[in-house]
PDB file of N, CA and C in Angstrom:
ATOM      1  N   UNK A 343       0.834  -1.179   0.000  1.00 49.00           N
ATOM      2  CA  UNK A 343       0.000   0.000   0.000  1.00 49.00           C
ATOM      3  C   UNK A 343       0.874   1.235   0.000  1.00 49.00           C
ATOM      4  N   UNK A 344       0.774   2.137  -0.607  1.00 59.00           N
ATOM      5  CA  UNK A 344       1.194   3.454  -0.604  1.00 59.00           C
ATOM      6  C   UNK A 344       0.420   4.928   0.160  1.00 59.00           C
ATOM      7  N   UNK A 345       1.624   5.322   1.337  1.00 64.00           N
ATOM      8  CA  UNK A 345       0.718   6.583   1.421  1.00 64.00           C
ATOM      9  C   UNK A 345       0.777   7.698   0.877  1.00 64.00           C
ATOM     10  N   UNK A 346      -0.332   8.025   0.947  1.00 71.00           N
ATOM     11  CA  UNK A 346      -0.669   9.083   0.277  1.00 71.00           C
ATOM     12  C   UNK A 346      -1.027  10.277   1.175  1.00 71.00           C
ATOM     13  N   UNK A 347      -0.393  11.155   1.148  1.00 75.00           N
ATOM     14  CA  UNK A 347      -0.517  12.669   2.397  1.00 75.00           C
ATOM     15  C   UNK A 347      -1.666  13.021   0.900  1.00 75.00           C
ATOM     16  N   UNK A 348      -2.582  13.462   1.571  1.00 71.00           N
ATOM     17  CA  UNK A 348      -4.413  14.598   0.998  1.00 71.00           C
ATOM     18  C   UNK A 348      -3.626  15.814   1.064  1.00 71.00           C
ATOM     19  N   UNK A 349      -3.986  16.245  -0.298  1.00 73.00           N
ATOM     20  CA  UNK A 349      -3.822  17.829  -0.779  1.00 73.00           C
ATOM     21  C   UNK A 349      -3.802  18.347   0.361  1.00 73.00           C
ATOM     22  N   UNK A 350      -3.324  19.872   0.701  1.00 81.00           N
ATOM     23  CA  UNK A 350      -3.403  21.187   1.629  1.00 81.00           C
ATOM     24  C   UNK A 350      -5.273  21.367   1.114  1.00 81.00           C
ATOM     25  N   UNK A 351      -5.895  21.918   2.054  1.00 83.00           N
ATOM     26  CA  UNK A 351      -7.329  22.714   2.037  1.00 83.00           C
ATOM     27  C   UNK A 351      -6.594  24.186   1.265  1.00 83.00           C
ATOM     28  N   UNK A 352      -7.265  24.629   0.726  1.00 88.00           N
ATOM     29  CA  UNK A 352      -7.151  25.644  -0.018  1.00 88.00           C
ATOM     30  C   UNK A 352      -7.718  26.749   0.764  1.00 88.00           C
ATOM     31  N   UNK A 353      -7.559  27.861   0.580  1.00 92.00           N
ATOM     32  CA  UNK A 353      -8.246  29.201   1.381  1.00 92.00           C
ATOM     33  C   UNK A 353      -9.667  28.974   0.892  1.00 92.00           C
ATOM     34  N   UNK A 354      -9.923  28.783  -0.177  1.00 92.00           N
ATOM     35  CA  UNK A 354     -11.508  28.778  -0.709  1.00 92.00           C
ATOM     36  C   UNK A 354     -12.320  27.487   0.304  1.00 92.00           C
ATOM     37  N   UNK A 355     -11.682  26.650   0.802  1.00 93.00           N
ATOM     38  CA  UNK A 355     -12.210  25.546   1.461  1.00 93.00           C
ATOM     39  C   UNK A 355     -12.298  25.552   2.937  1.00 93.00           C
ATOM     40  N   UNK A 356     -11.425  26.347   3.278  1.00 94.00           N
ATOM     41  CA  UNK A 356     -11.138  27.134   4.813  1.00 94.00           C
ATOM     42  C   UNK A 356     -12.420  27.731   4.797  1.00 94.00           C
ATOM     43  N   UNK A 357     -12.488  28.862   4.079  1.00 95.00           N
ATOM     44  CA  UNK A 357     -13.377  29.875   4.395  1.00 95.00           C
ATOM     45  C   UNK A 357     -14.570  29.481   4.636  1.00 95.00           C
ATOM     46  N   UNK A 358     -14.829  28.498   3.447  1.00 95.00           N
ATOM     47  CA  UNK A 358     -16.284  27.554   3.674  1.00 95.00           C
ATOM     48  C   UNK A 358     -16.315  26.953   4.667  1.00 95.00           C
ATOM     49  N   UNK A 359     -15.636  26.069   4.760  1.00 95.00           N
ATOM     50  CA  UNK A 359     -15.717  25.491   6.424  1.00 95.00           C
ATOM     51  C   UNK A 359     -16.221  26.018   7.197  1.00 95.00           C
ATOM     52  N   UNK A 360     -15.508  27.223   7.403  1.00 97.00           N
ATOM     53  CA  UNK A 360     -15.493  28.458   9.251  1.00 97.00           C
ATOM     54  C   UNK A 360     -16.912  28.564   8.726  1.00 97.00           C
ATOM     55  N   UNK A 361     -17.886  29.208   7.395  1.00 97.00           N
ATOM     56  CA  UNK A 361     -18.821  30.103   7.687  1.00 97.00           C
ATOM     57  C   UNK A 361     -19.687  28.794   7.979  1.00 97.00           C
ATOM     58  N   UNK A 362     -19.621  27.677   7.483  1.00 97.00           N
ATOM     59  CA  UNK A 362     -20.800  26.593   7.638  1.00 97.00           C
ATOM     60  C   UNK A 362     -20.917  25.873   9.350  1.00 97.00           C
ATOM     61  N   UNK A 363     -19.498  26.113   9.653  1.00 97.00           N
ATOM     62  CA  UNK A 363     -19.569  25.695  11.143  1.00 97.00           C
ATOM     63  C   UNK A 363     -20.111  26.991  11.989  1.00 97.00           C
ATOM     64  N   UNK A 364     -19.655  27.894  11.294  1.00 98.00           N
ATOM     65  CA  UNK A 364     -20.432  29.258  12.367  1.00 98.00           C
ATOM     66  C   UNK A 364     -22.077  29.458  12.300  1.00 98.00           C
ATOM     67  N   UNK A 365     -22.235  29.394  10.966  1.00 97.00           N
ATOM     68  CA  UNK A 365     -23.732  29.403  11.084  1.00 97.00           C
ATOM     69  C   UNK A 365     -24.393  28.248  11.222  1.00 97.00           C
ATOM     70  N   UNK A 366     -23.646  26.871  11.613  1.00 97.00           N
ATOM     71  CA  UNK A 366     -24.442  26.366  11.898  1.00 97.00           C
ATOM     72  C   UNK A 366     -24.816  26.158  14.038  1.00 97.00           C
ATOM     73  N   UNK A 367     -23.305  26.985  14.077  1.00 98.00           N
ATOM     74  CA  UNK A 367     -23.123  27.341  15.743  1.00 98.00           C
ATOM     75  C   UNK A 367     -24.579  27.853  16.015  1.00 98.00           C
ATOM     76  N   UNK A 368     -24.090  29.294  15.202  1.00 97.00           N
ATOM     77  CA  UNK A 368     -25.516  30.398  15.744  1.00 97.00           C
ATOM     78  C   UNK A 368     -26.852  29.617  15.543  1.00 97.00           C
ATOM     79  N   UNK A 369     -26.978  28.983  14.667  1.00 97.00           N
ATOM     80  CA  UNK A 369     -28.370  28.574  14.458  1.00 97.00           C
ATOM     81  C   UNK A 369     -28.714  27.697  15.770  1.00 97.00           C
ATOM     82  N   UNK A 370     -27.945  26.978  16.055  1.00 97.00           N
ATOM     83  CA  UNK A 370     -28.060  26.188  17.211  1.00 97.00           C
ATOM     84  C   UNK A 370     -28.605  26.671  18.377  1.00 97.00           C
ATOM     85  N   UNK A 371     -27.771  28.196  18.965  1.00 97.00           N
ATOM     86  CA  UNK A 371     -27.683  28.717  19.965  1.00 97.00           C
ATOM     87  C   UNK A 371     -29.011  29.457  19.856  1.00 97.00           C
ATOM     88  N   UNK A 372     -29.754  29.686  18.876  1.00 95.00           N
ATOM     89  CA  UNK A 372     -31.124  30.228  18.393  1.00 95.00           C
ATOM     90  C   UNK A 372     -32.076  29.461  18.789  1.00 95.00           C
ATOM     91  N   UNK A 373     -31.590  27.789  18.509  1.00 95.00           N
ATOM     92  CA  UNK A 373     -32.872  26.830  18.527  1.00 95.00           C
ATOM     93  C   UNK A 373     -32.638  26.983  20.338  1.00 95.00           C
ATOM     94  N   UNK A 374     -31.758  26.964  20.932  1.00 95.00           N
ATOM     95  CA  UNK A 374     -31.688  26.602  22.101  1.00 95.00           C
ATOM     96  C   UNK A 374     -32.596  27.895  22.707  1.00 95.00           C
ATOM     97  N   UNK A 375     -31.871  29.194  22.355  1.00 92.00           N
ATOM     98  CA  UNK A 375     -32.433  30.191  23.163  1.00 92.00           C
ATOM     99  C   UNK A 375     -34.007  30.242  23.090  1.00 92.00           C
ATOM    100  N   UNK A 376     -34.590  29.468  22.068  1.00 89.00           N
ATOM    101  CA  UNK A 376     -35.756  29.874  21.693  1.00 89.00           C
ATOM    102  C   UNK A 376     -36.419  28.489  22.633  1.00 89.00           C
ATOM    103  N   UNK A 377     -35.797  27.599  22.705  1.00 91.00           N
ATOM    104  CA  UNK A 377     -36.666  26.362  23.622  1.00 91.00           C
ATOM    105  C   UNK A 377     -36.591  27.083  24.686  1.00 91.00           C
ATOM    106  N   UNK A 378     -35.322  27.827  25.663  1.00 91.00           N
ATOM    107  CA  UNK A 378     -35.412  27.898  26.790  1.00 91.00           C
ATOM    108  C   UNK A 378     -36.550  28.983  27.158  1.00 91.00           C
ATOM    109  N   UNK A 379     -36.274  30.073  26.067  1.00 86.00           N
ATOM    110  CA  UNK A 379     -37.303  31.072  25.930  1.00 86.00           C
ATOM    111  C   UNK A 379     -38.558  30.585  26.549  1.00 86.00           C
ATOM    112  N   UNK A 380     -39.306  29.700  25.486  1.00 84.00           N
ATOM    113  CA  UNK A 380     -40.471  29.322  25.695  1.00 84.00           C
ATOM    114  C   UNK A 380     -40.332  28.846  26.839  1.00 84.00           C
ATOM    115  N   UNK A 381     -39.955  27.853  26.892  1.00 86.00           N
ATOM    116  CA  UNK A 381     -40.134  26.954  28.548  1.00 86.00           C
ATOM    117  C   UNK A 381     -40.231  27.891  29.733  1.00 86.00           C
ATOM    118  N   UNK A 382     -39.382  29.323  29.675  1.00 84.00           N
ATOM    119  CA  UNK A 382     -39.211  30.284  30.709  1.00 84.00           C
ATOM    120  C   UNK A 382     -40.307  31.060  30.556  1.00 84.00           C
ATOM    121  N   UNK A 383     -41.263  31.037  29.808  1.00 79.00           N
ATOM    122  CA  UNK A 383     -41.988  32.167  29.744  1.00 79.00           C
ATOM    123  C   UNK A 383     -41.703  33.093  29.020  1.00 79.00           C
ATOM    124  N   UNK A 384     -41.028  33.721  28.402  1.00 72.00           N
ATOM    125  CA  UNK A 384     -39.795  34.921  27.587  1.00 72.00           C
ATOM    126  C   UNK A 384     -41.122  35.167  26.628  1.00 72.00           C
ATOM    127  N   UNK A 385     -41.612  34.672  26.294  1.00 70.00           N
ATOM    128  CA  UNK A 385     -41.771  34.245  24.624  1.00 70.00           C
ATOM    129  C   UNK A 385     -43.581  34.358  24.793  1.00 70.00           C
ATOM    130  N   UNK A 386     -44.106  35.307  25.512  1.00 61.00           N
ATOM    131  CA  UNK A 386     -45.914  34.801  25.883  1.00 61.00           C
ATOM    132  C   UNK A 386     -46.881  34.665  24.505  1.00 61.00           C
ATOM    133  N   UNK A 387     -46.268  35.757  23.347  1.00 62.00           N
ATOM    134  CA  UNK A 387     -47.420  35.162  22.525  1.00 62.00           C
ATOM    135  C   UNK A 387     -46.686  33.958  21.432  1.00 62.00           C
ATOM    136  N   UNK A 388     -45.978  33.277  21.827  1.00 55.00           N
ATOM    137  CA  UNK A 388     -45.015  32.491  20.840  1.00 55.00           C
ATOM    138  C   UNK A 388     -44.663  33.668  19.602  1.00 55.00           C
ATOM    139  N   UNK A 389     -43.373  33.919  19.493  1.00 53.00           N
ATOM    140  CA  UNK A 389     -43.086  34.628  17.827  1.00 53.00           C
ATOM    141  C   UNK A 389     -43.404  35.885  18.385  1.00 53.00           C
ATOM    142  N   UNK A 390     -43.523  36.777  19.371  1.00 60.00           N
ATOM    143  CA  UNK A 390     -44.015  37.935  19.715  1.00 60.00           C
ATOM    144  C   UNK A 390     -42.727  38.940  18.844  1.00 60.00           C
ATOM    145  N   UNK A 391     -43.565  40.457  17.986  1.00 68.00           N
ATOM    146  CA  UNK A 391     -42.614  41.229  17.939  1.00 68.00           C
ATOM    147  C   UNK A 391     -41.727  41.795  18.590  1.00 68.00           C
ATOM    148  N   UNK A 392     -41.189  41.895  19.893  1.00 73.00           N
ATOM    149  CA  UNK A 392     -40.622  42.413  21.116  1.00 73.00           C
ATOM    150  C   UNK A 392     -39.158  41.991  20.847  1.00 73.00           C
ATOM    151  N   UNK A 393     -38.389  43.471  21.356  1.00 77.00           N
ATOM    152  CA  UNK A 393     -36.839  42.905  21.579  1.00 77.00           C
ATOM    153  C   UNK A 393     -36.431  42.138  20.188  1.00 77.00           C
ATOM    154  N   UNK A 394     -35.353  41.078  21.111  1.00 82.00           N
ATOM    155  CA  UNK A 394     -34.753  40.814  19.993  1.00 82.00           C
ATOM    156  C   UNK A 394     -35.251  39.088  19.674  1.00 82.00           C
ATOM    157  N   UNK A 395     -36.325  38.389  19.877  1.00 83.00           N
ATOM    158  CA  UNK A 395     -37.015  37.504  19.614  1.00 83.00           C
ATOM    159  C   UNK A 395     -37.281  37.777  17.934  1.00 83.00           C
ATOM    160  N   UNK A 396     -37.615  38.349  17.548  1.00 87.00           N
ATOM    161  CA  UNK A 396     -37.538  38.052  15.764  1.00 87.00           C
ATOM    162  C   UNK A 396     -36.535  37.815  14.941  1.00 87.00           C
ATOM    163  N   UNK A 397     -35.646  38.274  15.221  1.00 88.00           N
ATOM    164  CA  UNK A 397     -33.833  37.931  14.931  1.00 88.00           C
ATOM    165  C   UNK A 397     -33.951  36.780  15.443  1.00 88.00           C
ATOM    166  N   UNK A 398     -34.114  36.122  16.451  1.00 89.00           N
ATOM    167  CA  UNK A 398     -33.718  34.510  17.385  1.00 89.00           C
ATOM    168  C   UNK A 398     -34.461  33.738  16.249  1.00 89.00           C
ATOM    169  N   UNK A 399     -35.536  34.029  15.993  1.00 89.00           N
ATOM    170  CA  UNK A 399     -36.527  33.135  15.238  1.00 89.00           C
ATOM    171  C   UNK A 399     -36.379  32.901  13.961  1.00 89.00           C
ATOM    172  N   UNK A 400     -35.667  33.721  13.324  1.00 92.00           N
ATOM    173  CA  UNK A 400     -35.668  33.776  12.136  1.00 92.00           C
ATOM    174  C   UNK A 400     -34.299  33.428  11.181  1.00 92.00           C
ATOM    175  N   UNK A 401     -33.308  33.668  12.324  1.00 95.00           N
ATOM    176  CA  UNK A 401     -32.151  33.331  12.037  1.00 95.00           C
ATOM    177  C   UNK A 401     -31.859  32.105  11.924  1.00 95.00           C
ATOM    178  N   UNK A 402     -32.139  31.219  12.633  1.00 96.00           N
ATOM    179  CA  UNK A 402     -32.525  29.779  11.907  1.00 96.00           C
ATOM    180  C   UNK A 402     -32.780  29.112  10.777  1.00 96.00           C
ATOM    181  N   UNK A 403     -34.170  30.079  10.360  1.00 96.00           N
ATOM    182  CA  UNK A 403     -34.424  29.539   9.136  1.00 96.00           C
ATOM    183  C   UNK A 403     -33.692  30.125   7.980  1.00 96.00           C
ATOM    184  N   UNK A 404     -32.865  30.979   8.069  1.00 96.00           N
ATOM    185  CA  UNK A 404     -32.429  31.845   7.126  1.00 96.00           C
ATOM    186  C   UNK A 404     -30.608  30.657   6.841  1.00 96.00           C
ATOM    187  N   UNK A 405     -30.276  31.045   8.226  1.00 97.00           N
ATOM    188  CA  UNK A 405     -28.736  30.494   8.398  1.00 97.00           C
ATOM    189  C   UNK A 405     -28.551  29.218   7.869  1.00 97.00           C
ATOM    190  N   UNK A 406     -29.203  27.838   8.501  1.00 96.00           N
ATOM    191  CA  UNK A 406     -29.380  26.351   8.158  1.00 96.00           C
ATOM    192  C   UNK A 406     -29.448  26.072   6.823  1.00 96.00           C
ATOM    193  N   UNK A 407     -30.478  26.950   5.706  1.00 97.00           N
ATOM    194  CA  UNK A 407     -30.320  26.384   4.531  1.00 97.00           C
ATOM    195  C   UNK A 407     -29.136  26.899   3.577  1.00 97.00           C
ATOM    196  N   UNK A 408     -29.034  28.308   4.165  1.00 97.00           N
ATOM    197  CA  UNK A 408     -27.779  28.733   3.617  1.00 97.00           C
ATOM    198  C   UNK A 408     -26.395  27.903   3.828  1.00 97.00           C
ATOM    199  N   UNK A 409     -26.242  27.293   4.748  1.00 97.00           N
ATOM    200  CA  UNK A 409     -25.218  26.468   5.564  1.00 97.00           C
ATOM    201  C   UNK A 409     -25.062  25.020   4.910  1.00 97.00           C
ATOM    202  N   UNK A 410     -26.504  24.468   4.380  1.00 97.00           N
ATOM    203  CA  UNK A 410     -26.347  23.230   3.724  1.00 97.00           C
ATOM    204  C   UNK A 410     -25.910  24.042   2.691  1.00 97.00           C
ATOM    205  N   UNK A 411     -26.243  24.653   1.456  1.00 97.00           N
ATOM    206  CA  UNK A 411     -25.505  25.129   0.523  1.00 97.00           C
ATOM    207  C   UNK A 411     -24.150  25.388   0.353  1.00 97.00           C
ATOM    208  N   UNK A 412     -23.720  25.932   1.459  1.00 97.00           N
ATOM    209  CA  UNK A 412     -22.130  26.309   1.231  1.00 97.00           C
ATOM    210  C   UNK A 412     -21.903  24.721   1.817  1.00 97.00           C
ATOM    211  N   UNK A 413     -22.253  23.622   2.239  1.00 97.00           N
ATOM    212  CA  UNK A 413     -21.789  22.561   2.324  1.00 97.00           C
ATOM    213  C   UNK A 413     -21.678  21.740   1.262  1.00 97.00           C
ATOM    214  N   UNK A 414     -22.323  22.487   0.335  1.00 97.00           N
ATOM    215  CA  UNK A 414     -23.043  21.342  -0.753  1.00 97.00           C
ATOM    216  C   UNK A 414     -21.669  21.905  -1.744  1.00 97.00           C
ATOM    217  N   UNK A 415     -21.543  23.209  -1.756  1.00 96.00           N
ATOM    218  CA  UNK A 415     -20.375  23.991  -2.617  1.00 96.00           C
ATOM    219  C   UNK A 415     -18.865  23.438  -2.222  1.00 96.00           C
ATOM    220  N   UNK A 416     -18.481  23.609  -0.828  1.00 95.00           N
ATOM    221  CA  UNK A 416     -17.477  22.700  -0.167  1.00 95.00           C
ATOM    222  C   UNK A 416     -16.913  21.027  -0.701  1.00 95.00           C
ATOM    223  N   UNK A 417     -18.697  20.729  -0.952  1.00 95.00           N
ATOM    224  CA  UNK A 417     -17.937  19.127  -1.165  1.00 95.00           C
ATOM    225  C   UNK A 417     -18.157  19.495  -2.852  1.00 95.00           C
ATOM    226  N   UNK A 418     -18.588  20.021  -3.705  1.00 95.00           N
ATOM    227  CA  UNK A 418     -18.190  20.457  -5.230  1.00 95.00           C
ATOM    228  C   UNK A 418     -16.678  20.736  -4.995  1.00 95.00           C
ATOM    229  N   UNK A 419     -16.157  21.902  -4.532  1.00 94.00           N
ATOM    230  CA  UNK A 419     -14.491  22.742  -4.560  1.00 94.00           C
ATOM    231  C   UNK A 419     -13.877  21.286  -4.203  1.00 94.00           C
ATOM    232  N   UNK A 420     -13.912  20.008  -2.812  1.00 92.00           N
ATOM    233  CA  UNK A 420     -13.076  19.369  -2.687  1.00 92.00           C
ATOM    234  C   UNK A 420     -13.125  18.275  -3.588  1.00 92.00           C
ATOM    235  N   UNK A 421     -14.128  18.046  -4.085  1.00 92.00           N
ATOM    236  CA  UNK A 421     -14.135  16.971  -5.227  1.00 92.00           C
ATOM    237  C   UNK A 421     -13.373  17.543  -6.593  1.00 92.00           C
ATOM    238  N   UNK A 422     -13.298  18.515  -6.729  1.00 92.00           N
ATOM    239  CA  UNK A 422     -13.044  18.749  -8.233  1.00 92.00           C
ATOM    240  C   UNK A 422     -11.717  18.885  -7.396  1.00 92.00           C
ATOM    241  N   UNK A 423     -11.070  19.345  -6.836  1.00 89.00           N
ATOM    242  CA  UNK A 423      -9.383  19.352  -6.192  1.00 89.00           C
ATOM    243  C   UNK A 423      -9.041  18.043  -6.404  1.00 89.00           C
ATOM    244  N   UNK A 424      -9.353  17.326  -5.748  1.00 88.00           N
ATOM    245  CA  UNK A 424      -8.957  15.941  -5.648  1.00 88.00           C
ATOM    246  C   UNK A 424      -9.234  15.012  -6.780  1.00 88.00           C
ATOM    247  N   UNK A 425      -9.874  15.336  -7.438  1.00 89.00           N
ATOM    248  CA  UNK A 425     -10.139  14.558  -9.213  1.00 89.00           C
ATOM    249  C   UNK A 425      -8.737  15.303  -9.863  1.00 89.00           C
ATOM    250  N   UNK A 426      -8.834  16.805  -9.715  1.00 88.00           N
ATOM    251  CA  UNK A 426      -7.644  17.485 -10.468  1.00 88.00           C
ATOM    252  C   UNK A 426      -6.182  17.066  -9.800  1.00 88.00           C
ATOM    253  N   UNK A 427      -5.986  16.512  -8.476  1.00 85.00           N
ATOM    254  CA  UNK A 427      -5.071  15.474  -8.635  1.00 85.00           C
ATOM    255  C   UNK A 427      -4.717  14.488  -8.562  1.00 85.00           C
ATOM    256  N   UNK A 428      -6.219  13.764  -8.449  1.00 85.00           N
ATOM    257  CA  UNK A 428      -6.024  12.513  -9.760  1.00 85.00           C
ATOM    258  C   UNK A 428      -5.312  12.241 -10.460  1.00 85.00           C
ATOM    259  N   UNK A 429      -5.765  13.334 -11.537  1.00 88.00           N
ATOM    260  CA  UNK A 429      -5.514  13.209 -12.993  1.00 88.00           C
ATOM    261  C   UNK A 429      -3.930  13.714 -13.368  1.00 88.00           C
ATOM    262  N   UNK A 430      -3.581  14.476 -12.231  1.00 85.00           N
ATOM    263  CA  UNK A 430      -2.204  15.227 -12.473  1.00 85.00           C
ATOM    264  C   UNK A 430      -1.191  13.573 -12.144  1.00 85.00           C
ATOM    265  N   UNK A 431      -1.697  12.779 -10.608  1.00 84.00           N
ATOM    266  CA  UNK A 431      -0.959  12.027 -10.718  1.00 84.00           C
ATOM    267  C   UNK A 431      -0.883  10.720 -11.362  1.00 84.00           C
ATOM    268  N   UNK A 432      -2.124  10.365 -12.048  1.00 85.00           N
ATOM    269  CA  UNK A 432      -1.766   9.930 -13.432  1.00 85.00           C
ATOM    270  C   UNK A 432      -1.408  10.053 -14.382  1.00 85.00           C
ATOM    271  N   UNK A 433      -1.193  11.419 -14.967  1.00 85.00           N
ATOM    272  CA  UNK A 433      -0.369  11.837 -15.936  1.00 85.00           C
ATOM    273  C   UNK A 433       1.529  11.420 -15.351  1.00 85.00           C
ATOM    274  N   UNK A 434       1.619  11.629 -14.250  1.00 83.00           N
ATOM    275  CA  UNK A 434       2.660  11.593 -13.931  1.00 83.00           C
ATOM    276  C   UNK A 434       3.260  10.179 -13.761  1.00 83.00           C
ATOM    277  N   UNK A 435       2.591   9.480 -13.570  1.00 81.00           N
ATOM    278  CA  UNK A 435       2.595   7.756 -13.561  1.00 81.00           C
ATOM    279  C   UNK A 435       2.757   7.307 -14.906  1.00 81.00           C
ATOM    280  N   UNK A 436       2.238   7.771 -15.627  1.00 83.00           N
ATOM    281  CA  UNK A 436       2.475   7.541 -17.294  1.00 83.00           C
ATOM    282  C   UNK A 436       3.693   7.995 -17.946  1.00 83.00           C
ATOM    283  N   UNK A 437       3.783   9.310 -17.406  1.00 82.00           N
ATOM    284  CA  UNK A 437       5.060   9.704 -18.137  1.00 82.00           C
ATOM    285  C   UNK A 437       6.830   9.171 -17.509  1.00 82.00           C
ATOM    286  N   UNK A 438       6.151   8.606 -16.525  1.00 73.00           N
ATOM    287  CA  UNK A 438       7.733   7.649 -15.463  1.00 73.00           C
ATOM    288  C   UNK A 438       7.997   6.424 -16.515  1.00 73.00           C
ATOM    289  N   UNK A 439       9.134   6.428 -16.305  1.00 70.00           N
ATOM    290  CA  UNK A 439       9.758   4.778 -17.115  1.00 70.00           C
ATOM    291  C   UNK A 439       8.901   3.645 -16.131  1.00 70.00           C
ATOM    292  N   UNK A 440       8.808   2.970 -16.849  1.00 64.00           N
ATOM    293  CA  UNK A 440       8.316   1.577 -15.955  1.00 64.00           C
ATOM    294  C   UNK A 440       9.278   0.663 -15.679  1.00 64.00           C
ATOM    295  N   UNK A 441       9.703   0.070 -14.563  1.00 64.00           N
ATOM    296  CA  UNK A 441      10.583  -1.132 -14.433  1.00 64.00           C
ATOM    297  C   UNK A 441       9.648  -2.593 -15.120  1.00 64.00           C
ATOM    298  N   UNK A 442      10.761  -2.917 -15.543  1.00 61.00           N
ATOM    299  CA  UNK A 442      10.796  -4.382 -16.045  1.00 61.00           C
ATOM    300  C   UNK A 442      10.045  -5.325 -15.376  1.00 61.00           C
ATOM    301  N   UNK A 443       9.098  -6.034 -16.100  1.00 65.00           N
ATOM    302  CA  UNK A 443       8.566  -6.878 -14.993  1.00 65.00           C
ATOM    303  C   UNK A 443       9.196  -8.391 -15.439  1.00 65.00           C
ATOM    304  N   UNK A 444       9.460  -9.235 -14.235  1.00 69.00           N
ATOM    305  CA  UNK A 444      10.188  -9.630 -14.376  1.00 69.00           C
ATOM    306  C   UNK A 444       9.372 -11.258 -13.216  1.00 69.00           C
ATOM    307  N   UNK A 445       9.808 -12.132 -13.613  1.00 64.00           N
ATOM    308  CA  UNK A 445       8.942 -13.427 -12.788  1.00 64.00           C
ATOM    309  C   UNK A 445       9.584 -13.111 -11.402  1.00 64.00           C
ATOM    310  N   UNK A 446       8.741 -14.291 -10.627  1.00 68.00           N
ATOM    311  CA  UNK A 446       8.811 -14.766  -9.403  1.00 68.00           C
ATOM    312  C   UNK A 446      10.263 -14.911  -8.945  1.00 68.00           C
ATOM    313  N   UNK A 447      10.729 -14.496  -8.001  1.00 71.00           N
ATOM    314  CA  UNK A 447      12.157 -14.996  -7.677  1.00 71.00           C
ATOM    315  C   UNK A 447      11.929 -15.969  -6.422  1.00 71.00           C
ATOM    316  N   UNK A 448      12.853 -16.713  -6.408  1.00 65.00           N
ATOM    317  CA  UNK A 448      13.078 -17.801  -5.351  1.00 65.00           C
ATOM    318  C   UNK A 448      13.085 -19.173  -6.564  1.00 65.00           C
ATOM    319  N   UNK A 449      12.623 -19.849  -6.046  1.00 69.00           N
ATOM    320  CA  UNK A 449      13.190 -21.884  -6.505  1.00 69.00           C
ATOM    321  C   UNK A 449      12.534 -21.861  -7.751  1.00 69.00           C
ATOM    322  N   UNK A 450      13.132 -22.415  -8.853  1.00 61.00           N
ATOM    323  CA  UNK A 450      12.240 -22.905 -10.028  1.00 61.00           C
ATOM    324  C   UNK A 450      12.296 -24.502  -9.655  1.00 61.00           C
TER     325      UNK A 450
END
C-alpha cells in the first residue's frame, strides 16, 4: 500500500468550512435560546414582535439552509481538487519509465 498525504485545504475551502460551522453554531444557539425562551416564559405570545425575539426566530431559518448550501459547494471545490489530482498524478505515472517486470524470484 502506498501513502498518500491529501492535498493542503485551499483558502476557498477554509473559508467555507469556518462560515458553515459558524452558522451552523448560531443557528443552534437560536434553537436553544428559543426552547429555553419558551419553557421560561420569555416568549408569551409564541413569535411575539418584542426585543430581539424576531432575529432569534428567524435566524434559523435563514442560516441552516444557507449552511447546507455552502456545504453542498465545499464538497463540489473538494471533489473537483482531488479529481484534479487525480488526474495530475496519473499523468505523472504515465510519463515515469516503468521497471521491467520480471517473474517470481526464489526456486524454479
Amino acid at each position: 500500500m502506498t501513502q498518500q498525504t491529501p492535498p493542503p485545504a485551499s483558502r476557498l475551502q477554509r473559508v467555507l468550512s469556518y462560515i458553515v460551522a459558524a452558522l451552523v453554531v448560531v443557528s443552534l444557539v437560536c434553537i436553544a435560546a428559543i426552547l429555553i425562551g419558551s419553557a421560561a416564559g420569555a416568549m408569551p405570545a409564541q413569535g411575539s414582535g418584542q426585543g430581539v425575539w424576531p432575529a432569534v426566530i428567524l435566524l434559523p431559518l435563514i442560516a441552516l439552509p444557507i449552511a447546507f448550501l455552502l456545504l453542498i459547494t465545499l464538497l463540489i471545490v473538494t471533489g473537483r481538487q482531488r479529481s484534479k489530482a487525480a488526474r495530475a498524478e496519473a499523468e505523472a505515472a504515465a510519463a515515469a519509465p516503468s521497471k521491467p517486470k520480471t517473474g517470481p524470484k526464489g526456486r524454479r
